[in-house]
Amino acid sequence: MIDASRLHVDIDLALDSFALKVDLQTHAQVTGVFGPSGCGKSSFVESVAGLRRQARGRIRLGESHWLDSDAGLFLPPEKRGVGYVPQSGLLFPHLSVGENLRSGFRRARDSGKDPAAICSNVVELLELHPLLDRAVSTLSGGERQRVALGRALCSAPRLLLLDEPLAALDQPLREKILPFLRRVRAEFDVPMILVSHDPIEIQALCDDVVVLREGAVIARGAPRDVLIDPSVFPIANERGFENVLPCTTIASDEWGTTVCLGSPPTELRLELINRSPGPSSASLVAIPARDVIIALERPPGISARNVLPAVIEEVHTVGNFVLVKAALSPQLPGVAVEVGRAACRELDLCRGRSVFLIVKAMSCRMFAEKA
Amino acid sequence: MNDATASAIILTLQVASLATLIVFIPSVVLGYYFSRSKTMTSRLVSTVVTLPLVLPPTAVGYLLLRFLAVDGPLGPEILGLRIDILLTWKAAVLAAAVMAMPLVARTARVAFDGVDGRLEMMNRTLGYGPYETFLCTSVPLASRGLFAAAILGFTRAVGEFGATVTVAGNIPFKTQTLASAIFSAQQTGQHHEAYVLIALSLALGFVAVYASELLANRPSLLHRT
């Protein structure tokens, strides 16, 4: 990425029961901020947006200084040029959807962009056309979030701040909106900060992740590595951790779908029973850590459709189970597998051991990707 | 209806409209300040602005009279101003404005209390400064309550008697308003005139209160449904 998108945030902010203290330098396209509820994630993005006047420290994006409390500099939110998408969307209720989208046009024009062109692109990308004349009060939750995202993009922001944009939605709806966020990531060359407590969103969208607990950074790195770090995994595993892997469909019929894993695709194949959105479309597949079985030899006569050779990279005891990280191929991030402690001892699972991961076709989920 | 009654009605409508117009914008700004600022100063200012609502109107009128008198603090002897408005319709406007302002400001404050401050923040992130945000987001979102504030202020100005009579007097064709005309009619036993005036007051009050009720039942005047 270009230097103009290098973000440096080094802030201190006193919150009710603890202090938020984050020092983050990133030039990733999407930087994730992960952590349990109330860990200070939202306060962090609000500080970056300029909505927390009390934040002390320094914030810099590229060459622009947004905050330097030692020098007495506080750039107000209207001068920072961020696109802010909070959990509740915060659409203007007195404006129509179209007017909401246009509310950031002036800023886009002032920064030398053509807002009408951006807007028509956004409307197409987020499929907002049927909503344009609607009143905000008639929108569903998912539609609201798409409009909020569209409004932020139409203002031609220099930094997009997504504060749990999908958290107010139920699980099926979240999976419907996720592809839109993936599209935005692919189509817009704008750095983003994504606050989320959903490990799927973090894996599907982020390049770099920081984990906060009570205002402090407890882990930082590539999404999967960070999420299956033993200190972070209990948070990531609250609703059952799923490994998210990129994949490409190679065959699909009424029996199910066969994909090959990785991007670019590898020889590793996975069968699942979802219908694929279309032939050879790239998408994401989720494999629950709890539903994977580890075998030392390839088992004969088994109903599970997928038996994948892997090498164990890490073994950690986390609470009453063992978290095993196994590599399917050098190109793919390691897959997290939960096994019982007794099984781990009996199979003598340890680093460097070659194993087979057994995955039922029914356990895997595929996320449709919008073309 | 005799000529004096007709004149009183027209004057009342003029005085109340003008008083509402004068206090509306300052009261909206003050209402926003009271709603958003929680400092000691804002509470103090709010209390001072509210005082005319709780004082006897004649007390407010008397204070105004002292202020505007030739030997008062604004008069030629001290500040050198020649404010020669006592016992004119201008004094009636002033009295009505001072008495209506607390009601308008307090109603505006409640209207702004109902506006989600996060929407203002959102507007700021889209590139609008605080003043533009006030005009383009806060005021439209509070519009329903602000209209109600204007209506209440107008009705308060129409019914104002004590302060008006003190500073403007009760001169037929000159400073006699609806309220003071009813008082005169009662004093002089002109029952027919009194009933006509009361009926008009009722009609005016009914329309105003009913309009504010309608506003209260709508999500917002500007909200689309």
Coordinates of C-alpha atoms in Angstrom, one line a residue:
Chain A
M1 CA 0.0 0.0 0.0
I2 CA 1.0 3.6 -0.6
D3 CA 2.4 5.7 2.2
A4 CA -0.5 8.1 2.3
S5 CA -2.5 5.4 3.9
R6 CA -0.1 4.6 6.7
L7 CA -1.9 5.1 9.9
H8 CA -0.2 5.8 13.2
V9 CA -2.4 6.0 16.3
D10 CA -0.8 6.4 19.7
I11 CA -3.5 7.4 22.2
D12 CA -4.6 7.3 25.8
L13 CA -8.2 7.7 26.8
A14 CA -9.6 7.3 30.3
L15 CA -12.8 5.3 30.2
D16 CA -15.2 4.4 33.1
S17 CA -13.3 1.5 34.6
F18 CA -10.0 1.4 32.7
A19 CA -7.8 3.4 30.4
L20 CA -7.7 2.8 26.7
K21 CA -4.0 2.7 25.6
V22 CA -3.3 1.8 22.1
D23 CA -0.1 2.4 20.0
L24 CA -0.8 1.1 16.5
Q25 CA 1.1 1.7 13.2
T26 CA -0.4 0.0 10.2
H27 CA -0.5 0.2 6.5
A28 CA -2.7 -2.8 6.0
Q29 CA -5.7 -2.2 3.8
V30 CA -8.0 -3.5 6.5
T31 CA -6.9 -3.4 10.1
G32 CA -9.2 -5.3 12.5
V33 CA -9.8 -4.4 16.1
F34 CA -11.0 -7.5 17.9
G35 CA -12.0 -8.0 21.5
P36 CA -14.9 -8.8 23.9
S37 CA -17.7 -6.3 24.4
G38 CA -16.7 -3.3 26.5
C39 CA -13.0 -3.6 25.8
G40 CA -12.7 -0.1 24.4
K41 CA -12.9 -1.0 20.7
S42 CA -15.6 1.6 19.9
S43 CA -13.9 4.3 21.9
F44 CA -10.8 3.6 19.9
V45 CA -12.5 4.3 16.5
E46 CA -14.4 7.2 17.9
S47 CA -11.0 8.7 19.0
V48 CA -9.7 8.2 15.5
A49 CA -12.8 9.8 14.0
G50 CA -12.3 12.8 16.4
L51 CA -15.5 12.2 18.3
R52 CA -13.6 11.8 21.6
R53 CA -12.2 15.2 22.5
Q54 CA -10.6 13.8 25.7
A55 CA -8.3 11.4 23.8
R56 CA -4.6 12.3 24.4
G57 CA -1.6 11.4 22.2
R58 CA -1.0 11.4 18.5
I59 CA -2.9 10.3 15.4
R60 CA -1.5 10.6 11.9
L61 CA -2.7 9.4 8.6
G62 CA 0.0 9.7 5.9
E63 CA 1.3 13.2 6.1
S64 CA -1.8 14.7 7.9
H65 CA -1.7 15.1 11.7
W66 CA -5.1 14.7 13.3
L67 CA -4.1 14.8 16.9
D68 CA -1.0 15.8 18.7
S69 CA -2.0 16.8 22.2
D70 CA 1.6 17.7 23.2
A71 CA 1.5 20.4 20.4
G72 CA -2.1 21.3 21.3
L73 CA -3.4 20.0 18.0
F74 CA -6.9 18.5 17.7
L75 CA -8.3 18.3 14.2
P76 CA -12.1 18.4 14.5
P77 CA -14.0 15.5 12.9
E78 CA -15.2 17.5 9.9
K79 CA -11.6 18.0 8.8
R80 CA -10.3 14.5 9.2
G81 CA -12.1 13.0 6.1
V82 CA -13.2 9.7 7.6
G83 CA -16.1 7.6 6.6
Y84 CA -17.8 6.4 9.8
V85 CA -20.1 3.4 9.9
P86 CA -21.4 2.6 13.4
Q87 CA -23.3 -0.4 14.5
S88 CA -26.6 1.5 14.4
G89 CA -25.9 3.0 11.0
L90 CA -27.1 6.4 12.2
L91 CA -28.8 7.3 9.0
F92 CA -30.4 10.8 8.9
P93 CA -34.1 10.0 9.5
H94 CA -35.3 13.3 7.9
L95 CA -33.6 12.5 4.6
S96 CA -34.4 9.8 2.0
V97 CA -31.9 7.1 1.2
G98 CA -30.7 9.0 -1.8
E99 CA -30.3 12.2 0.2
N100 CA -28.4 10.3 2.9
L101 CA -26.0 9.0 0.2
R102 CA -25.5 12.6 -1.1
S103 CA -24.9 14.1 2.4
G104 CA -21.2 13.6 2.0
F105 CA -20.9 14.8 -1.6
R106 CA -19.6 18.2 -0.7
R107 CA -16.6 16.7 1.1
A108 CA -15.9 14.4 -1.9
R109 CA -16.0 17.4 -4.3
D110 CA -13.8 19.5 -2.0
S111 CA -11.2 16.7 -2.1
G112 CA -11.2 16.8 -5.9
K113 CA -13.3 13.6 -6.4
D114 CA -16.4 13.3 -8.6
P115 CA -19.1 12.2 -6.0
A116 CA -21.7 11.4 -8.7
A117 CA -19.4 8.9 -10.3
I118 CA -18.4 7.4 -6.9
C119 CA -22.1 7.2 -6.0
S120 CA -23.2 5.4 -9.1
N121 CA -20.4 2.9 -8.5
V122 CA -21.4 2.5 -4.8
V123 CA -25.1 2.2 -5.7
E124 CA -24.3 -0.6 -8.1
L125 CA -21.8 -2.3 -5.8
L126 CA -24.1 -2.3 -2.7
E127 CA -27.2 -2.9 -4.8
L128 CA -28.9 0.2 -3.4
H129 CA -30.8 1.2 -6.6
P130 CA -34.2 0.0 -5.4
L131 CA -33.8 1.8 -2.1
L132 CA -32.9 5.3 -3.3
D133 CA -36.3 6.9 -3.0
R134 CA -37.2 5.1 0.2
A135 CA -37.6 6.7 3.6
V136 CA -35.0 5.6 6.1
S137 CA -37.7 4.4 8.5
T138 CA -38.9 1.8 6.1
L139 CA -35.5 0.1 5.7
S140 CA -34.6 -3.3 7.2
G141 CA -31.5 -3.6 9.4
G142 CA -29.4 -5.0 6.6
E143 CA -30.5 -2.3 4.2
R144 CA -29.7 0.4 6.7
Q145 CA -26.2 -0.9 7.1
R146 CA -25.7 -1.0 3.4
V147 CA -26.9 2.6 3.1
A148 CA -24.7 3.7 6.0
L149 CA -21.7 2.0 4.3
G150 CA -22.7 3.6 1.0
R151 CA -23.0 7.1 2.5
A152 CA -19.5 6.8 4.0
L153 CA -18.0 5.7 0.7
C154 CA -19.8 8.5 -1.2
S155 CA -18.0 11.1 0.9
A156 CA -14.7 9.9 -0.6
P157 CA -13.1 9.2 2.8
R158 CA -9.4 8.9 3.3
L159 CA -10.0 6.3 6.0
L160 CA -13.1 4.1 6.5
L161 CA -14.0 3.3 10.1
L162 CA -16.4 0.4 10.5
D163 CA -17.6 0.0 14.1
E164 CA -19.2 -3.4 14.3
P165 CA -21.2 -2.7 11.1
L166 CA -22.9 -6.1 11.2
A167 CA -23.3 -6.6 15.0
A168 CA -26.9 -5.4 15.1
L169 CA -27.9 -8.0 12.5
D170 CA -28.8 -11.6 13.0
Q171 CA -26.5 -14.4 11.7
P172 CA -28.2 -15.1 8.3
L173 CA -28.3 -11.4 7.5
R174 CA -24.7 -10.9 8.5
E175 CA -23.7 -13.6 6.1
K176 CA -25.6 -11.7 3.4
I177 CA -23.9 -8.4 4.1
L178 CA -20.4 -9.8 4.5
P179 CA -20.0 -10.2 0.7
F180 CA -20.8 -6.5 0.3
L181 CA -18.0 -5.6 2.7
R182 CA -15.7 -8.0 0.7
R183 CA -16.6 -6.2 -2.5
V184 CA -15.9 -2.8 -0.9
R185 CA -12.5 -4.1 0.1
A186 CA -11.8 -5.3 -3.4
E187 CA -13.1 -2.3 -5.2
F188 CA -12.1 0.7 -3.1
D189 CA -8.5 1.6 -2.5
V190 CA -9.2 3.1 0.9
P191 CA -7.7 1.9 4.2
M192 CA -10.2 0.7 6.8
I193 CA -10.4 -0.1 10.4
L194 CA -12.9 -2.8 11.2
V195 CA -14.1 -3.2 14.8
S196 CA -15.7 -6.5 15.4
H197 CA -16.2 -9.3 17.9
D198 CA -17.0 -11.8 15.1
P199 CA -14.0 -14.0 14.2
I200 CA -15.6 -14.7 10.8
E201 CA -15.6 -11.0 9.8
I202 CA -12.1 -10.6 11.1
Q203 CA -10.8 -13.5 9.0
A204 CA -12.8 -12.6 6.0
L205 CA -11.9 -9.0 5.8
C206 CA -8.7 -8.1 7.7
D207 CA -5.0 -8.2 6.9
D208 CA -3.8 -7.2 10.3
V209 CA -5.6 -7.5 13.7
V210 CA -5.1 -6.0 17.1
V211 CA -6.9 -7.6 20.1
L212 CA -8.0 -5.4 22.9
R213 CA -8.8 -6.4 26.5
E214 CA -9.7 -3.7 29.0
G215 CA -8.2 -1.0 26.8
A216 CA -4.8 -2.7 26.3
V217 CA -3.5 -4.5 23.2
I218 CA -3.0 -8.1 24.1
A219 CA -2.1 -9.5 20.6
R220 CA -1.4 -8.3 17.1
G221 CA -0.7 -10.0 13.8
A222 CA -2.3 -11.9 11.0
P223 CA -6.0 -12.7 11.7
R224 CA -5.9 -16.5 12.1
D225 CA -2.6 -16.5 14.0
V226 CA -4.0 -13.9 16.4
L227 CA -7.4 -15.4 16.9
I228 CA -6.0 -18.9 17.7
D229 CA -3.4 -17.5 20.0
P230 CA -4.1 -19.2 23.4
S231 CA -4.7 -15.9 25.1
V232 CA -7.3 -14.8 22.5
F233 CA -8.9 -18.1 21.5
P234 CA -11.4 -18.2 24.4
I235 CA -12.8 -14.9 23.1
A236 CA -12.8 -16.0 19.5
N237 CA -14.4 -19.3 20.6
E238 CA -17.4 -17.8 22.4
R239 CA -19.9 -18.9 19.7
G240 CA -17.7 -21.8 18.4
F241 CA -14.6 -20.8 16.4
E242 CA -14.7 -21.3 12.6
N243 CA -11.7 -21.4 10.4
V244 CA -12.4 -19.2 7.4
L245 CA -10.4 -20.1 4.2
P246 CA -10.5 -18.7 0.7
C247 CA -11.7 -21.2 -1.9
T248 CA -12.7 -21.6 -5.5
T249 CA -15.6 -23.7 -6.7
I250 CA -14.6 -26.4 -9.1
A251 CA -17.8 -28.4 -9.3
S252 CA -21.3 -28.1 -8.1
D253 CA -24.4 -30.2 -8.5
E254 CA -27.5 -31.2 -6.5
W255 CA -25.3 -33.4 -4.2
G256 CA -23.2 -30.5 -3.1
T257 CA -20.1 -28.5 -4.1
T258 CA -16.5 -29.3 -4.4
V259 CA -14.0 -26.4 -3.9
C260 CA -10.3 -26.2 -3.9
L261 CA -8.8 -24.3 -1.0
G262 CA -6.6 -21.3 -1.1
S263 CA -6.0 -18.3 -3.3
P264 CA -4.4 -18.9 -5.7
P265 CA -6.2 -22.3 -5.6
T266 CA -4.2 -25.3 -4.4
E267 CA -4.7 -29.0 -5.0
L268 CA -6.5 -29.3 -1.6
R269 CA -10.1 -30.1 -2.2
L270 CA -13.1 -29.9 0.1
E271 CA -16.6 -31.2 -0.4
L272 CA -19.5 -29.5 1.1
I273 CA -23.3 -29.6 0.8
N274 CA -24.0 -25.9 0.2
R275 CA -25.0 -25.0 -3.3
S276 CA -22.2 -22.9 -4.9
P277 CA -23.2 -19.5 -6.1
G278 CA -21.7 -20.3 -9.5
P279 CA -19.0 -22.2 -11.3
S280 CA -15.4 -21.2 -10.5
S281 CA -16.4 -18.4 -8.3
A282 CA -14.0 -17.4 -5.5
S283 CA -15.6 -17.4 -2.1
L284 CA -15.0 -18.4 1.5
V285 CA -15.5 -21.6 3.4
A286 CA -15.8 -21.9 7.1
I287 CA -14.7 -25.0 9.0
P288 CA -15.7 -25.2 12.7
A289 CA -12.7 -26.0 14.9
R290 CA -14.8 -28.2 17.1
D291 CA -16.1 -30.4 14.2
V292 CA -12.7 -31.5 12.9
I293 CA -11.4 -34.9 13.8
I294 CA -7.7 -35.7 13.8
A295 CA -6.5 -39.1 12.7
L296 CA -2.9 -40.4 12.5
E297 CA -3.7 -42.6 9.5
R298 CA -6.1 -42.2 6.6
P299 CA -9.1 -44.1 7.8
P300 CA -10.8 -46.5 5.4
G301 CA -14.6 -46.7 4.9
I302 CA -15.7 -43.4 6.5
S303 CA -18.7 -41.3 5.8
A304 CA -16.9 -38.0 6.3
R305 CA -16.2 -36.6 2.8
N306 CA -13.0 -34.8 3.5
V307 CA -9.7 -36.3 4.7
L308 CA -7.0 -33.7 4.4
P309 CA -3.3 -34.3 5.1
A310 CA -1.8 -31.8 7.5
V311 CA 1.2 -31.1 9.7
I312 CA 0.7 -30.0 13.3
E313 CA 2.3 -26.6 13.9
E314 CA 1.3 -25.8 17.5
V315 CA -0.4 -27.5 20.4
H316 CA -1.8 -25.5 23.3
T317 CA -3.9 -26.5 26.3
V318 CA -6.7 -24.0 26.6
G319 CA -9.0 -24.6 29.6
N320 CA -10.3 -28.2 29.4
F321 CA -9.4 -28.9 25.8
V322 CA -6.4 -28.8 23.5
L323 CA -6.1 -26.3 20.6
V324 CA -4.1 -27.8 17.7
K325 CA -3.0 -25.6 14.8
A326 CA -2.4 -27.7 11.7
A327 CA -1.0 -26.5 8.4
L328 CA -2.8 -27.9 5.3
S329 CA -0.3 -26.2 2.9
P330 CA 2.4 -23.6 3.2
Q331 CA 0.2 -21.0 1.4
L332 CA -2.7 -21.4 3.8
P333 CA -2.9 -20.1 7.3
G334 CA -3.0 -22.9 9.9
V335 CA -6.4 -24.5 10.7
A336 CA -7.5 -24.5 14.4
V337 CA -8.8 -27.8 15.7
E338 CA -10.2 -28.5 19.2
V339 CA -9.6 -31.9 20.6
G340 CA -10.1 -33.3 24.1
R341 CA -7.1 -33.6 26.4
A342 CA -7.3 -37.4 26.6
A343 CA -7.3 -37.8 22.9
C344 CA -4.4 -35.4 22.5
R345 CA -2.3 -37.5 25.0
E346 CA -3.3 -40.8 23.5
L347 CA -2.4 -39.7 19.9
D348 CA 0.7 -37.9 21.2
L349 CA -0.1 -34.9 19.1
C350 CA 2.9 -32.6 19.0
R351 CA 4.6 -30.1 16.7
G352 CA 5.8 -31.5 13.4
R353 CA 3.5 -34.6 13.5
S354 CA 1.8 -35.5 10.2
V355 CA -1.9 -36.1 10.6
F356 CA -5.1 -36.2 8.7
L357 CA -7.9 -33.8 9.4
I358 CA -11.3 -35.3 8.9
V359 CA -14.1 -32.9 8.1
K360 CA -17.7 -33.7 7.3
A361 CA -19.1 -32.1 4.2
M362 CA -22.1 -31.1 6.4
S363 CA -20.0 -29.2 8.9
C364 CA -18.7 -26.7 6.4
R365 CA -20.4 -23.6 5.4
M366 CA -19.7 -21.6 2.3
F367 CA -20.1 -17.8 2.1
A368 CA -21.5 -16.7 -1.2
E369 CA -19.2 -14.1 -2.9
K370 CA -20.7 -11.4 -5.1
A371 CA -19.2 -11.4 -8.5
Chain B
M1 CA -68.3 44.3 17.7
N2 CA -67.3 47.9 18.1
D3 CA -64.2 49.6 16.6
A4 CA -62.2 49.5 19.8
T5 CA -62.7 45.7 20.0
A6 CA -61.7 45.1 16.4
S7 CA -58.6 47.3 16.9
A8 CA -57.7 45.3 20.1
I9 CA -57.9 42.0 18.2
I10 CA -55.8 43.2 15.3
L11 CA -53.2 44.8 17.6
T12 CA -53.1 41.6 19.7
L13 CA -52.4 39.5 16.6
Q14 CA -49.7 41.9 15.4
V15 CA -48.0 42.2 18.8
A16 CA -48.0 38.4 19.4
S17 CA -46.7 37.7 15.9
L18 CA -44.0 40.2 16.2
A19 CA -43.0 39.1 19.7
T20 CA -42.9 35.5 18.6
L21 CA -40.7 36.4 15.6
I22 CA -38.3 38.4 17.7
V23 CA -37.8 35.7 20.4
F24 CA -38.0 32.6 18.2
I25 CA -34.4 32.5 16.8
P26 CA -32.7 33.5 20.1
S27 CA -34.8 31.1 22.0
V28 CA -34.0 28.2 19.6
V29 CA -30.3 29.0 20.0
L30 CA -30.6 29.2 23.8
G31 CA -32.7 26.0 23.8
Y32 CA -29.9 24.2 22.0
Y33 CA -27.4 25.6 24.4
F34 CA -29.4 24.5 27.4
S35 CA -29.9 21.0 25.9
R36 CA -26.3 20.3 25.0
S37 CA -24.3 22.2 27.7
K38 CA -24.4 20.8 31.2
T39 CA -22.2 23.5 32.7
M40 CA -23.0 25.7 35.7
T41 CA -23.1 28.7 33.4
S42 CA -25.7 27.1 31.1
R43 CA -27.9 26.2 34.2
L44 CA -27.5 29.8 35.5
V45 CA -28.5 31.3 32.1
S46 CA -31.4 28.9 31.8
T47 CA -32.6 29.9 35.3
V48 CA -32.4 33.7 34.5
V49 CA -34.2 33.2 31.1
T50 CA -36.9 31.1 32.9
L51 CA -37.6 33.7 35.6
P52 CA -40.4 35.6 33.8
L53 CA -42.3 32.4 33.7
V54 CA -42.4 32.1 37.5
L55 CA -42.5 35.8 38.5
P56 CA -45.8 37.7 38.7
P57 CA -46.2 39.3 35.3
T58 CA -46.7 42.7 36.9
A59 CA -43.3 42.3 38.6
V60 CA -41.7 41.7 35.2
G61 CA -43.6 44.7 33.8
Y62 CA -42.5 46.9 36.7
L63 CA -38.9 45.9 36.2
L64 CA -39.2 46.7 32.5
L65 CA -40.7 50.0 33.3
R66 CA -37.9 50.9 35.6
F67 CA -35.3 49.9 32.9
L68 CA -37.0 51.9 30.2
A69 CA -37.8 54.9 32.3
V70 CA -36.1 58.2 31.5
D71 CA -34.1 57.9 34.7
G72 CA -33.7 54.1 34.3
P73 CA -30.3 52.4 33.5
L74 CA -30.9 52.5 29.8
G75 CA -32.3 56.0 29.8
P76 CA -30.5 59.2 28.7
E77 CA -29.2 59.9 32.2
I78 CA -27.1 56.7 32.4
L79 CA -26.6 54.9 29.1
G80 CA -27.6 57.8 26.9
L81 CA -30.2 55.8 25.0
R82 CA -33.5 57.5 24.1
I83 CA -35.8 54.5 24.3
D84 CA -39.2 56.2 24.1
I85 CA -41.4 53.2 23.8
L86 CA -43.4 53.3 27.1
L87 CA -47.2 53.4 26.5
T88 CA -46.8 52.5 22.9
W89 CA -47.4 49.2 21.0
K90 CA -43.7 48.7 20.9
A91 CA -43.7 48.3 24.7
A92 CA -46.5 45.8 24.3
V93 CA -44.3 43.8 21.9
L94 CA -41.4 44.0 24.4
A95 CA -43.5 42.8 27.3
A96 CA -45.0 39.9 25.3
A97 CA -41.6 38.9 24.0
V98 CA -40.0 38.8 27.5
M99 CA -42.9 36.8 28.8
A100 CA -43.0 34.4 25.9
M101 CA -39.3 33.7 25.7
P102 CA -38.9 31.3 28.6
L103 CA -41.7 29.1 27.2
V104 CA -40.2 29.1 23.7
A105 CA -36.6 28.4 25.0
R106 CA -37.7 25.6 27.3
T107 CA -39.9 23.9 24.7
A108 CA -37.0 24.2 22.2
R109 CA -34.7 22.7 24.7
V110 CA -37.0 19.7 25.1
A111 CA -37.1 19.4 21.3
F112 CA -33.3 19.3 21.1
D113 CA -33.1 16.8 24.0
G114 CA -35.0 14.5 21.6
V115 CA -32.4 14.7 18.9
D116 CA -29.8 12.0 19.0
G117 CA -26.4 13.7 19.5
R118 CA -24.7 10.9 17.6
L119 CA -26.5 12.0 14.4
E120 CA -24.8 15.4 14.9
M121 CA -21.5 13.6 15.3
M122 CA -22.2 11.6 12.2
N123 CA -22.8 14.8 10.3
R124 CA -19.6 16.2 11.6
T125 CA -17.6 13.2 10.3
L126 CA -19.2 13.8 6.8
G127 CA -17.4 17.2 6.7
Y128 CA -19.8 19.7 8.2
G129 CA -18.7 22.1 10.9
P130 CA -20.7 22.6 14.2
Y131 CA -22.8 25.6 12.8
E132 CA -23.7 23.8 9.6
T133 CA -24.6 20.7 11.7
F134 CA -26.8 22.8 13.9
L135 CA -28.7 24.2 10.9
C136 CA -28.8 21.1 8.7
T137 CA -29.2 18.3 11.2
S138 CA -30.2 19.5 14.7
V139 CA -32.9 22.0 13.6
P140 CA -34.6 19.8 11.0
L141 CA -34.7 16.9 13.4
A142 CA -36.1 19.1 16.2
S143 CA -38.5 20.9 13.8
R144 CA -41.7 19.4 15.3
G145 CA -40.8 20.6 18.8
L146 CA -39.6 23.9 17.5
F147 CA -43.0 24.6 15.8
A148 CA -44.7 23.6 19.0
A149 CA -42.4 26.1 20.8
A150 CA -43.4 28.9 18.4
I151 CA -47.1 28.1 18.8
L152 CA -46.8 28.1 22.6
G153 CA -44.9 31.3 22.5
F154 CA -47.5 32.9 20.3
T155 CA -50.4 31.9 22.6
R156 CA -48.4 33.1 25.6
A157 CA -48.0 36.5 23.9
V158 CA -51.7 36.7 23.0
G159 CA -52.7 36.1 26.6
E160 CA -50.1 38.3 28.2
F161 CA -51.7 40.9 30.4
G162 CA -49.9 41.9 33.5
A163 CA -46.6 43.0 32.1
T164 CA -48.2 44.5 29.0
V165 CA -50.6 46.7 31.0
T166 CA -47.8 47.9 33.2
V167 CA -45.4 49.0 30.4
A168 CA -47.9 49.8 27.5
G169 CA -51.0 50.7 29.4
N170 CA -54.6 49.9 28.3
I171 CA -55.3 52.7 25.8
P172 CA -58.1 51.8 23.3
F173 CA -57.0 52.0 19.6
K174 CA -53.4 52.3 20.8
T175 CA -52.2 49.7 23.2
Q176 CA -55.3 47.8 24.2
T177 CA -54.9 44.1 23.5
L178 CA -57.3 41.2 23.8
A179 CA -56.5 40.6 27.4
S180 CA -56.7 44.2 28.5
A181 CA -59.9 44.7 26.4
I182 CA -61.6 41.9 28.3
F183 CA -60.5 43.4 31.6
S184 CA -61.9 46.8 30.5
A185 CA -65.1 45.3 29.2
Q186 CA -65.7 43.6 32.5
Q187 CA -64.8 46.7 34.5
T188 CA -67.3 48.8 32.5
G189 CA -70.0 46.2 32.4
Q190 CA -69.9 45.7 28.6
H191 CA -70.9 42.0 28.8
H192 CA -71.6 41.6 25.1
E193 CA -68.1 42.9 24.2
A194 CA -66.5 40.7 26.8
Y195 CA -68.2 37.6 25.4
V196 CA -67.1 38.4 21.8
L197 CA -63.5 38.8 23.0
I198 CA -63.7 35.6 25.1
A199 CA -65.1 33.7 22.1
L200 CA -62.3 34.9 19.9
S201 CA -59.7 34.0 22.6
L202 CA -61.2 30.5 22.8
A203 CA -61.1 30.1 19.0
L204 CA -57.5 31.2 18.8
G205 CA -56.4 29.1 21.8
F206 CA -58.2 26.1 20.4
V207 CA -56.6 26.3 17.0
A208 CA -53.1 26.8 18.5
V209 CA -53.3 24.0 21.1
Y210 CA -54.9 21.6 18.5
A211 CA -52.1 22.4 16.1
S212 CA -49.5 21.6 18.7
E213 CA -51.3 18.4 19.5
L214 CA -51.2 17.4 15.8
L215 CA -47.5 18.1 15.8
A216 CA -47.0 16.0 18.9
N217 CA -48.6 13.0 17.3
R218 CA -46.5 13.0 14.2
P219 CA -43.1 11.3 14.4
S220 CA -41.7 14.5 12.9
L221 CA -42.9 17.1 10.6
L222 CA -39.9 16.3 8.3
H223 CA -39.7 12.6 8.9
R224 CA -40.8 10.7 5.9
T225 CA -43.1 7.7 6.3

